[in-house]
mmCIF file of C-alpha atoms in Angstrom:
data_model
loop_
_atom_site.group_PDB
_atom_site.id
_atom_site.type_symbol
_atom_site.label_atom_id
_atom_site.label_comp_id
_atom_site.label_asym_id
_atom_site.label_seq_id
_atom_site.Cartn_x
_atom_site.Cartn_y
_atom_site.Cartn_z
ATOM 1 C CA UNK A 5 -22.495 35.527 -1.075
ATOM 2 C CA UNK A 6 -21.350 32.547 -2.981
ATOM 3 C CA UNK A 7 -24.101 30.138 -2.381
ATOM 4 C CA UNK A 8 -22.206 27.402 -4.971
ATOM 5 C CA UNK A 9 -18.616 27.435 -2.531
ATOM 6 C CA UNK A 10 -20.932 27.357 1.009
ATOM 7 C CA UNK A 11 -22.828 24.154 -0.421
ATOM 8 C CA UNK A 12 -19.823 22.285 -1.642
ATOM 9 C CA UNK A 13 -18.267 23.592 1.915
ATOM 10 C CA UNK A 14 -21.411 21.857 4.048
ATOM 11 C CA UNK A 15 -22.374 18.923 1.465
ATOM 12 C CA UNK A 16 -18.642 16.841 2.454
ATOM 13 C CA UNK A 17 -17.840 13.237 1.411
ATOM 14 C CA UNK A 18 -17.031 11.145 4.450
ATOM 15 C CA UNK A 19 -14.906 7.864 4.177
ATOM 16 C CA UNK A 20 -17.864 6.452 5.938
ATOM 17 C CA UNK A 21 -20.335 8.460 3.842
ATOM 18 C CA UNK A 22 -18.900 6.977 0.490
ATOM 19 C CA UNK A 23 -18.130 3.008 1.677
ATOM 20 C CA UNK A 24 -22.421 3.573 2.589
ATOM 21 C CA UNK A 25 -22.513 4.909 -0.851
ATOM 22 C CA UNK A 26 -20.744 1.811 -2.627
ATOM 23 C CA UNK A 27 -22.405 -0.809 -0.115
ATOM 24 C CA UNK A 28 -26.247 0.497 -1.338
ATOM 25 C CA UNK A 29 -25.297 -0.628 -4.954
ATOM 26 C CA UNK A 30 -25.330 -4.079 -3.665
ATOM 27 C CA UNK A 31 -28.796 -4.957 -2.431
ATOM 28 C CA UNK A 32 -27.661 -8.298 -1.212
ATOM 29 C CA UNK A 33 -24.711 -6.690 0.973
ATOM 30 C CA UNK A 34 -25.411 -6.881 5.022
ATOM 31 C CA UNK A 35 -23.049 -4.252 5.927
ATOM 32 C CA UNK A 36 -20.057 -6.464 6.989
ATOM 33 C CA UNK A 37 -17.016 -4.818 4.713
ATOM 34 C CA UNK A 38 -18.025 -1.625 5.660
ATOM 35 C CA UNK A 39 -17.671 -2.603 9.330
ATOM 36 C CA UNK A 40 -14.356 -3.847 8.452
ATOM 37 C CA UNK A 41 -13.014 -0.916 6.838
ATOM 38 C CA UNK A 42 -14.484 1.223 9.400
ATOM 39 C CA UNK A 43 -12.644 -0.222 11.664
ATOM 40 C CA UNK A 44 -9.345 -0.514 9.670
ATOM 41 C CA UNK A 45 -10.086 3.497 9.633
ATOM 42 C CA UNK A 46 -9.843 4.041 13.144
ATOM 43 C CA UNK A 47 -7.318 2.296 13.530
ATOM 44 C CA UNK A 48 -5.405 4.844 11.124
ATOM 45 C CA UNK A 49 -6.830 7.675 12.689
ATOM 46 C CA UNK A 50 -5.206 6.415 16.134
ATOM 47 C CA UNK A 51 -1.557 5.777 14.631
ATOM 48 C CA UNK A 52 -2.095 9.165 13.063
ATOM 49 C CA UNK A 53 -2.374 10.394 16.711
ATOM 50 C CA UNK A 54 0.168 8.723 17.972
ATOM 51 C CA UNK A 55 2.483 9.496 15.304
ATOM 52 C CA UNK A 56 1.958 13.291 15.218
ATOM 53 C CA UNK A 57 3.036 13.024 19.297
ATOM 54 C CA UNK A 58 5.475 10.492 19.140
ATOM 55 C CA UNK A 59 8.679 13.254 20.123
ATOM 56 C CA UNK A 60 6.825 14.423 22.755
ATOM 57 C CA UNK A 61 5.805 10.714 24.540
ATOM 58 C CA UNK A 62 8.872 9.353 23.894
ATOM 59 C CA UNK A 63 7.678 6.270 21.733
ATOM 60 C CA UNK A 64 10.819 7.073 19.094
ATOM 61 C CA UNK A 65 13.240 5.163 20.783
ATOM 62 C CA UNK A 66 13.841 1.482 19.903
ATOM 63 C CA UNK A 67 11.698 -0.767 21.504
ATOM 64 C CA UNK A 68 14.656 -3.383 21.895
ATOM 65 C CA UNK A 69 13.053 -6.113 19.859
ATOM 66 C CA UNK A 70 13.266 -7.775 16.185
ATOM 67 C CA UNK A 71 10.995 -8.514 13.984
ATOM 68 C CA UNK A 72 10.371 -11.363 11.877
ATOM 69 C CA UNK A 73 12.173 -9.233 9.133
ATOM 70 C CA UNK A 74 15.360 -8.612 11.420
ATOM 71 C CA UNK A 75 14.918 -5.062 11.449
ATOM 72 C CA UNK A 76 14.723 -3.349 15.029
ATOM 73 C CA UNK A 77 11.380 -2.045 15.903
ATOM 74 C CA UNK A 78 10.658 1.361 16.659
ATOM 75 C CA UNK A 79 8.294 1.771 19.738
ATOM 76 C CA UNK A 80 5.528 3.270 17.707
ATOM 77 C CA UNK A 81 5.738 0.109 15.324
ATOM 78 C CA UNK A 82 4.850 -2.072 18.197
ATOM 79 C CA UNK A 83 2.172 0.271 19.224
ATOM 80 C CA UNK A 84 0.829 0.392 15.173
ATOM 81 C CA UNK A 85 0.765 -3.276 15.423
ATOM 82 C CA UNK A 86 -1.241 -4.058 18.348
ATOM 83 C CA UNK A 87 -3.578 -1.363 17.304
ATOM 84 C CA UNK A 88 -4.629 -2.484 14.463
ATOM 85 C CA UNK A 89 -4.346 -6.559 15.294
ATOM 86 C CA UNK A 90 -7.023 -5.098 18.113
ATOM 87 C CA UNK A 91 -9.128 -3.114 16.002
ATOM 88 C CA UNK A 92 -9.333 -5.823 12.900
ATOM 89 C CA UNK A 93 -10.444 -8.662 15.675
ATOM 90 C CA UNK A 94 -13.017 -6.115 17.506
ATOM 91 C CA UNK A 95 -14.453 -5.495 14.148
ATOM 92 C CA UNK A 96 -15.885 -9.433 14.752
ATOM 93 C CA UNK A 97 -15.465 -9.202 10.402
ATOM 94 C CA UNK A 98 -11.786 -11.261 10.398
ATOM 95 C CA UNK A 99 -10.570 -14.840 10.631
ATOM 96 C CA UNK A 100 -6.978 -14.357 9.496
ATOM 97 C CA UNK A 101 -4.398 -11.421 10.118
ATOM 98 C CA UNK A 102 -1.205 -11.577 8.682
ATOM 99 C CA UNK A 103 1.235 -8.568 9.867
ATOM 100 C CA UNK A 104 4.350 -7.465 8.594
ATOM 101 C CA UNK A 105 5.599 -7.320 12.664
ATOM 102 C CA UNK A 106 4.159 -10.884 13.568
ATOM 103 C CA UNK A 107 6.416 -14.372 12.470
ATOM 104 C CA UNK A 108 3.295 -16.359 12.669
ATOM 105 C CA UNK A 109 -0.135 -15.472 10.952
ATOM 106 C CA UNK A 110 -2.897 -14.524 13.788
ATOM 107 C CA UNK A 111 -5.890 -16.617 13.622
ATOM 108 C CA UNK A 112 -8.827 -14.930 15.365
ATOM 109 C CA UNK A 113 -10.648 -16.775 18.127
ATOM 110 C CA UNK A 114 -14.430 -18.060 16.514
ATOM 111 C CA UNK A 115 -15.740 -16.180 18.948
ATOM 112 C CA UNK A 116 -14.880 -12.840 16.669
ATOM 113 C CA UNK A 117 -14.411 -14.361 13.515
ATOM 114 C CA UNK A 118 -15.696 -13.373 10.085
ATOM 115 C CA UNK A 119 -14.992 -13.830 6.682
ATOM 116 C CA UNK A 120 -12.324 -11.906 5.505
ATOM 117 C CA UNK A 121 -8.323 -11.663 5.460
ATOM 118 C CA UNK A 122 -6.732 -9.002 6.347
ATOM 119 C CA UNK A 123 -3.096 -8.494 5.507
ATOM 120 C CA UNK A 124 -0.863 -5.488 6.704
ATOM 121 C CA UNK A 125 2.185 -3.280 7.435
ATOM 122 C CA UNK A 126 0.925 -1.193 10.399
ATOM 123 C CA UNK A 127 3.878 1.339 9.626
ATOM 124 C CA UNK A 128 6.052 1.006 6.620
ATOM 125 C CA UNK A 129 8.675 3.102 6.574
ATOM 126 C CA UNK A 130 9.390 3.425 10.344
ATOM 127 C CA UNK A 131 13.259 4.073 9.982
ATOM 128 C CA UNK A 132 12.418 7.513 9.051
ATOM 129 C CA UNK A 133 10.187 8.083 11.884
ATOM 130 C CA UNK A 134 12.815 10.063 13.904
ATOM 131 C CA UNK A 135 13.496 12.699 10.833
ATOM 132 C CA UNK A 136 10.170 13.378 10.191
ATOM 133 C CA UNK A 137 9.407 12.134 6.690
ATOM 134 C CA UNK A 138 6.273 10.712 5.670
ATOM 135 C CA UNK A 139 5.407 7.014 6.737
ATOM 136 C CA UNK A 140 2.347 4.978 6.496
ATOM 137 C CA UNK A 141 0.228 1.938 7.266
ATOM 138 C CA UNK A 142 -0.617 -0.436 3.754
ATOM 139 C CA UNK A 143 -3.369 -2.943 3.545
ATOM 140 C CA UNK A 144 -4.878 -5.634 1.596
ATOM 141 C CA UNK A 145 -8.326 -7.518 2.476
ATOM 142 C CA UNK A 146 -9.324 -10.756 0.742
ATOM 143 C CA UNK A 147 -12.413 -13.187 1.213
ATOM 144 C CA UNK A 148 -11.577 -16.959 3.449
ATOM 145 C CA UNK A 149 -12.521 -19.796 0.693
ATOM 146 C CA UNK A 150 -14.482 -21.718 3.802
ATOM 147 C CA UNK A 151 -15.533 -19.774 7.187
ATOM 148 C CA UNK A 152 -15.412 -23.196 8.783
ATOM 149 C CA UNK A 153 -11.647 -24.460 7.722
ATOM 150 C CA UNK A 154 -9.351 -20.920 8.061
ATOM 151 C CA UNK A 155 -6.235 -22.517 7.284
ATOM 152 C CA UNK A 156 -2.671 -20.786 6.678
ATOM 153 C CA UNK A 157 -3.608 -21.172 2.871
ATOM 154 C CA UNK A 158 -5.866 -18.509 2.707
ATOM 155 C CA UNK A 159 -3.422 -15.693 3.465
ATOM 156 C CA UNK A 160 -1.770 -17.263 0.031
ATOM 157 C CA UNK A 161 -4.213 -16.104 -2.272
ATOM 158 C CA UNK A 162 -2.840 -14.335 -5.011
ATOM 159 C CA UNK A 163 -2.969 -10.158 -5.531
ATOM 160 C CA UNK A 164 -5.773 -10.994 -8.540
ATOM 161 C CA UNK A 165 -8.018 -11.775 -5.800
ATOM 162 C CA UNK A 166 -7.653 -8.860 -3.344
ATOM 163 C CA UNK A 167 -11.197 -7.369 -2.609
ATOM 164 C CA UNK A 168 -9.463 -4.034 -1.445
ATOM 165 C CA UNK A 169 -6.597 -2.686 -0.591
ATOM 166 C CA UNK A 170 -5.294 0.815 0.469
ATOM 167 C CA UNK A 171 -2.407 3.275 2.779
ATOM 168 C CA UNK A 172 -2.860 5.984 5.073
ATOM 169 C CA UNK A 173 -0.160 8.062 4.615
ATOM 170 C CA UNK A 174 0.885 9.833 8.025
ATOM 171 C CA UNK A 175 2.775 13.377 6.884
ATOM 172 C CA UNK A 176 2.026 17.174 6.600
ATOM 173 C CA UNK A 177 -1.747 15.582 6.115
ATOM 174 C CA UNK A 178 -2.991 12.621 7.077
ATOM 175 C CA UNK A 179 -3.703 11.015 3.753
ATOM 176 C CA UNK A 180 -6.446 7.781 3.391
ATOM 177 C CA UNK A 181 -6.117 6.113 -0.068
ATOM 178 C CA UNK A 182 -8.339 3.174 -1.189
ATOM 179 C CA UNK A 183 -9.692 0.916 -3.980
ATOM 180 C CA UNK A 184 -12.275 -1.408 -3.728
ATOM 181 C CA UNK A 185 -12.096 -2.797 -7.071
ATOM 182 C CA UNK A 186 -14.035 0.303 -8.677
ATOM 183 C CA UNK A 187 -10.942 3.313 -9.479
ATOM 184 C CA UNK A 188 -8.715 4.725 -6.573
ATOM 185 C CA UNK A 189 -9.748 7.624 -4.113
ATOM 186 C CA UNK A 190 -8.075 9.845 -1.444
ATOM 187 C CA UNK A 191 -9.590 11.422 1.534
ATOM 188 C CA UNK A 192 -7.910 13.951 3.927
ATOM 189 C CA UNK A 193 -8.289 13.452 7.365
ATOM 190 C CA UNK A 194 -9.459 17.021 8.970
ATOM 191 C CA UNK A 195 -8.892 17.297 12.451
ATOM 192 C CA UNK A 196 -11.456 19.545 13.499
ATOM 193 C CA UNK A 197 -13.948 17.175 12.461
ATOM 194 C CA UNK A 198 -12.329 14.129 13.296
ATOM 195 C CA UNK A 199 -13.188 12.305 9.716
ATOM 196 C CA UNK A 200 -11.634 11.929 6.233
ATOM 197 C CA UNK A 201 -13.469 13.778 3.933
ATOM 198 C CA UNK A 202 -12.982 12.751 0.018
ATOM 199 C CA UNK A 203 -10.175 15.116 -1.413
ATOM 200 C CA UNK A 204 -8.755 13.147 -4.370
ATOM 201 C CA UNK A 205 -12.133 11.697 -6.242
ATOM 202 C CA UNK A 206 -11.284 9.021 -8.941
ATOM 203 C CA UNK A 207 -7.432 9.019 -9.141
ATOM 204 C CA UNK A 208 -5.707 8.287 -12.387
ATOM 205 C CA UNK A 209 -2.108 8.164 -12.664
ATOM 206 C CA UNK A 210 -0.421 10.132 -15.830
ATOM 207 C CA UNK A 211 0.126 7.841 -19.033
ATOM 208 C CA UNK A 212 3.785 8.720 -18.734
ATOM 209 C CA UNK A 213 5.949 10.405 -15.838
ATOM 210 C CA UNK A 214 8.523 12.705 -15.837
ATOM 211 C CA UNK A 215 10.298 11.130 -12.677
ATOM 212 C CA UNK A 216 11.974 7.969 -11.873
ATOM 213 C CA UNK A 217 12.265 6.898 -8.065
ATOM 214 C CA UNK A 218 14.623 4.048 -7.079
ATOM 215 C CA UNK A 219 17.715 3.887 -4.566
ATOM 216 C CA UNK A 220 20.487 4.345 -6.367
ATOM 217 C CA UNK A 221 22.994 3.074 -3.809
ATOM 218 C CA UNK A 222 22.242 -0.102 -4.499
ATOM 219 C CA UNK A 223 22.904 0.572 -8.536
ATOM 220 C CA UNK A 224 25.954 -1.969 -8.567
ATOM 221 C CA UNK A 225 24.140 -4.674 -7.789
ATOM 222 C CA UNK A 226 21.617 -4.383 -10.238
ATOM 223 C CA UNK A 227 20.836 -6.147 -13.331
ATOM 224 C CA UNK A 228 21.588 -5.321 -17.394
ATOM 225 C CA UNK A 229 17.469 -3.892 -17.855
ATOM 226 C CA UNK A 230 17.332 -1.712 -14.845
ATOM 227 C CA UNK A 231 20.776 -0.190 -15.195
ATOM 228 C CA UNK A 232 19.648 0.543 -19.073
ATOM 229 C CA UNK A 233 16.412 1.697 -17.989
ATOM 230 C CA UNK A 234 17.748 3.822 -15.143
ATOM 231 C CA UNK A 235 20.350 5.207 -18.136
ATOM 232 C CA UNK A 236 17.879 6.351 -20.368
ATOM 233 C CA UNK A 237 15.963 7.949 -17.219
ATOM 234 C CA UNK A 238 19.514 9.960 -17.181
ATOM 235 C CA UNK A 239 20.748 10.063 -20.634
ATOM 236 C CA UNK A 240 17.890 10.082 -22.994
ATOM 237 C CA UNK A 241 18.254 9.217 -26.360
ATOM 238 C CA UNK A 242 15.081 10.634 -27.785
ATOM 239 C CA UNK A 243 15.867 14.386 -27.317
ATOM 240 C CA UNK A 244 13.301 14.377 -24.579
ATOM 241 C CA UNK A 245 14.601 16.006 -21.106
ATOM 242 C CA UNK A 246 16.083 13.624 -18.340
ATOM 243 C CA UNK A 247 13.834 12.904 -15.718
ATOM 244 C CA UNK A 248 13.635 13.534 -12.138
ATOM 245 C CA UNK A 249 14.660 11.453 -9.587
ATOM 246 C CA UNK A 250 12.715 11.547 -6.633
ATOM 247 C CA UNK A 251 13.177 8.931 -3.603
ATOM 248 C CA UNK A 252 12.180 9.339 -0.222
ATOM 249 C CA UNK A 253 12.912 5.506 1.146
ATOM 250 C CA UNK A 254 9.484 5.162 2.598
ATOM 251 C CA UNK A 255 7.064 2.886 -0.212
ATOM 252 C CA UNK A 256 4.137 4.777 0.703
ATOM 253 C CA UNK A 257 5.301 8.064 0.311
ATOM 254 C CA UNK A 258 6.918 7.057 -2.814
ATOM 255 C CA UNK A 259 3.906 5.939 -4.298
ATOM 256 C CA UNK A 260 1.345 8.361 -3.460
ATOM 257 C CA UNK A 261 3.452 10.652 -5.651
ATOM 258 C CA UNK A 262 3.841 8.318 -8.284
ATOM 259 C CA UNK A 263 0.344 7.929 -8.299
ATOM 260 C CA UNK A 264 -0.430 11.884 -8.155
ATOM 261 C CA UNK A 265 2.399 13.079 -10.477
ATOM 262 C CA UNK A 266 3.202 9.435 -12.873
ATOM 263 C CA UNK A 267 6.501 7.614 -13.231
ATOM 264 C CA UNK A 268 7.770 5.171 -12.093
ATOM 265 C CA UNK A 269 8.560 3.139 -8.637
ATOM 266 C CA UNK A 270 11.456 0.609 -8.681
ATOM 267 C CA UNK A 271 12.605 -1.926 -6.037
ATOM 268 C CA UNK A 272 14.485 -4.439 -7.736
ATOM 269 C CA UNK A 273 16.012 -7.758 -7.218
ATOM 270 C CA UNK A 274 19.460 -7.826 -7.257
ATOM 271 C CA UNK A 275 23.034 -10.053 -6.476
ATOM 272 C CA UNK A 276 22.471 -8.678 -2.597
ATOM 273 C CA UNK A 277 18.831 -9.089 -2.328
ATOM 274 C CA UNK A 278 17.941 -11.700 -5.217
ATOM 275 C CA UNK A 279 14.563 -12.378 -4.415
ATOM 276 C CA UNK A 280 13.837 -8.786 -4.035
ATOM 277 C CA UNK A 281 13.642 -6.695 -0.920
ATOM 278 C CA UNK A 282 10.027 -5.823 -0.164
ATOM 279 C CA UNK A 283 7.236 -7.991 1.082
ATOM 280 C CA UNK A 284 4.868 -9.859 -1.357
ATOM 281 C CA UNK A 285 1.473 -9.944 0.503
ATOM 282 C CA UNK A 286 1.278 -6.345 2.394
ATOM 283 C CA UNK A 287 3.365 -4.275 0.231
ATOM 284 C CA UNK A 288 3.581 -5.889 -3.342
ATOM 285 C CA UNK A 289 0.259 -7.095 -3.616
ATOM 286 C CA UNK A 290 -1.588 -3.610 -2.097
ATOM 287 C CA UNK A 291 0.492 -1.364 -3.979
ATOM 288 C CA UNK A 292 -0.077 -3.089 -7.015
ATOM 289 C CA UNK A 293 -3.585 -3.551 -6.969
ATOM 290 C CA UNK A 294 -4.169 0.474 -6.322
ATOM 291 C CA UNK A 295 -1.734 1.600 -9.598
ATOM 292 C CA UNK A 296 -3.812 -1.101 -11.976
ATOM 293 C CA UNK A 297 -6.890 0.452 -9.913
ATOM 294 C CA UNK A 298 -5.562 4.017 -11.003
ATOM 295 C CA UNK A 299 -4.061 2.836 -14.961
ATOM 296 C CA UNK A 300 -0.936 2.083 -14.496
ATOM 297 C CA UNK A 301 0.602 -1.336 -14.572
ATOM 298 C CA UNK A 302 2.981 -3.465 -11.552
ATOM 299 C CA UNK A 303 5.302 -5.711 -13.177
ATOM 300 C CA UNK A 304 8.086 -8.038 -11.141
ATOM 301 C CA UNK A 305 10.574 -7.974 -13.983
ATOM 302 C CA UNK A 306 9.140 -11.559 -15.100
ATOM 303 C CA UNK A 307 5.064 -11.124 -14.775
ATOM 304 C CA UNK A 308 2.283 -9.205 -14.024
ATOM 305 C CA UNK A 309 2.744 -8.882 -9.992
ATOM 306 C CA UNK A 310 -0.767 -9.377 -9.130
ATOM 307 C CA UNK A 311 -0.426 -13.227 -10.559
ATOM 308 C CA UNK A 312 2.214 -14.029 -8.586
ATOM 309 C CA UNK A 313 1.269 -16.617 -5.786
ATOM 310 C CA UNK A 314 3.308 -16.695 -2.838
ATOM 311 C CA UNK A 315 4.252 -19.830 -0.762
ATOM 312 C CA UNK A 316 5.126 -18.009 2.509
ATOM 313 C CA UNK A 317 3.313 -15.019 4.238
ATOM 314 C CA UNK A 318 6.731 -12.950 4.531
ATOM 315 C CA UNK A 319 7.666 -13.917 1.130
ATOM 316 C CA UNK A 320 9.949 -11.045 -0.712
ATOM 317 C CA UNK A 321 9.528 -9.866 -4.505
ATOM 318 C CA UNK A 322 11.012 -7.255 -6.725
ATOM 319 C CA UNK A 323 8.851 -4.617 -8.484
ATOM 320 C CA UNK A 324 7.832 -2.299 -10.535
ATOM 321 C CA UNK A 325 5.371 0.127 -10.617
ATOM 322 C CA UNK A 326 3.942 3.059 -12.247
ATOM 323 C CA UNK A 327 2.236 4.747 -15.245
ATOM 324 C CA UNK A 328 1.643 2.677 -17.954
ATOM 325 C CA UNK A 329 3.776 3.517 -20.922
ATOM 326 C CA UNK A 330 6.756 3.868 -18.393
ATOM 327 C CA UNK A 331 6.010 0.358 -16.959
ATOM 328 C CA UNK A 332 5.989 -0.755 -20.804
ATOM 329 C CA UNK A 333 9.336 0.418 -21.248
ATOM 330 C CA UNK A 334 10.990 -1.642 -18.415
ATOM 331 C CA UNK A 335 8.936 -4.686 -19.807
ATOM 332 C CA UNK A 336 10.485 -4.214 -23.266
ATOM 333 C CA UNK A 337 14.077 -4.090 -21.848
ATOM 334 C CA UNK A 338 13.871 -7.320 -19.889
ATOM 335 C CA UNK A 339 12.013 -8.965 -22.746
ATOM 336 C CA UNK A 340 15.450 -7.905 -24.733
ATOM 337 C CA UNK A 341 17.847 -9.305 -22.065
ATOM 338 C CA UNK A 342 15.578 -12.764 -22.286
ATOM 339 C CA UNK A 343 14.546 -12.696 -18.947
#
């Protein structure tokens, strides 16, 4: 009997388990970001649920509204939404909510409020809901400047000053990754037990990839440094193979292989979408803050994405991101063009 493999079967690592774990190293802490994330938690576990029977209850259909974005909303992204603006208020931990599927930021009623921001995409990705591929919820948590004054300026804090951020990825597994400032982990939601147990311990992403993931039907519109970049990806000129090119169109799926398997993530601005195409403050700013987490770098083809410091809650940005010595290279070919 292997005494070694029944232990390490008994003895697992709950989310809940290791947020207790990082909350005892701060003596001072009273428990109210775990409470939070708890609660941002179930809320994944519930769009995981509703996800994995979304053919059979009908919820794929559109729901016949737009978003603030334009784009049509899927039933379940309605359902994501209230979800999780419902289980961030309940938590009594919030004061601000800012949601990729609400125009207006959602102030919580002083009754329930707390002290941090919470800013999120409740399902990124949903356009490939009906086909099956992976999608996911991303999120970002920061700390209000003044419990008594919650103002719209608060959601404009800068990625540099995110406490946390994280996905839940919602595909053959149902995948929970997170950073609280201290390296990156995954947990795998098992259904038996109802709980994430810790699967991916201390993720670091490769110092180089061997895969390059951008949509290339957009390549005309690009500029000179990602068409050269994207060329050498192709055509190198080192006598190193080609690499890969791997895009699924949904940004969480996208990353959590970056971060697994290295290379690099691109979604750049171009003459159709100069500003960039995907949102700042709850896909940008999370994303980014997870690959520095992990050792890799975010760039927006001008600076370090994590300084940038938005002026509107929907605000748009192009990016970069991936393992470091890939994200170097991109840096190096827009430093070239002058840009």
């Amino acid at each position: 009997m292997n005494y070694e493999a029944d232990t390490n079967m008994t003895d697992l690592m709950t989310i809940t388990r290791f947020v207790l774990n990082e909350q005892s190293k701060y003596p001072e802490s009273r428990g109210d970001f775990t409470i939070l994330l708890s609660h941002v938690v179930l809320g994944c576990k519930f769009v995981c649920s509703a996800v994995n029977k979304a053919g059979l209850a009908k919820l794929l259909g559109l729901a016949g509204d737009t978003n603030v974005q334009g784009e049509e909303q899927k039933k379940l992204d309605v359902l994501s939404n209230e979800v999780f603006v419902k289980a961030l208020i309940s938590s009594g931990r919030t004061c601000l909510l800012v949601s990729e599927e609400v125009e207006e930021a959602i102030f919580v009623p002083p009754s329930h409020r707390g002290k941090y921001i919470v800013v999120f995409d409740p399902l990124d990705g949903s356009s490939n809901i009906d086909c099956g591929v992976s999608i996911g919820t991303i999120f970002g948590i920061y700390m209000v400047k003044d419990e008594t004054k919650v103002s719209l300026e608060d959601a404009l804090q800068p990625g540099n000053k995110l406490l946390a951020a994280g996905y839940c990825m919602y595909g053959s597994s149902c995948t929970f990754v997170l950073s609280t400032g201290n390296g990156v982990n995954g947990f795998t939601l098992d259904p038996s037990l109802g709980e994430f147990i810790l699967t991916h311990p201390n993720i670091k992403i490769p110092r180089k990839g061997k895969i390059y993931s951008v949509n290339e039907g957009n390549a005309k519109n690009w500029d000179e440094p990602t068409t050269k970049y994207v060329q050498k990806c192709k055509f190198p000129q080192d006598g190193l193979p080609p690499k890969s090119l791997r895009y699924i169109g949904s940004m969480v799926a996208d990353i959590h292989r970056t971060l697994l398997y290295g290379g690099i993530f691109m979604y750049p601005a171009d003459i159709k979408s100069p500003n960039g195409k995907l949102r700042l403050l709850y896909e940008v700013f999370p994303m980014s803050f997870l690959m520095e987490q992990a050792g890799g770098q975010a760039f927006t083809g001008k600076q370090r994405a994590l300084d940038l410091v938005p002026k509107q809650i929907h605000e748009r940005s192009s990016i970069f991101l991936g393992s470091y010595d890939d994200i170097e290279q991109m840096k190096e070919l827009y430093a070239a063009d002058g840009a």
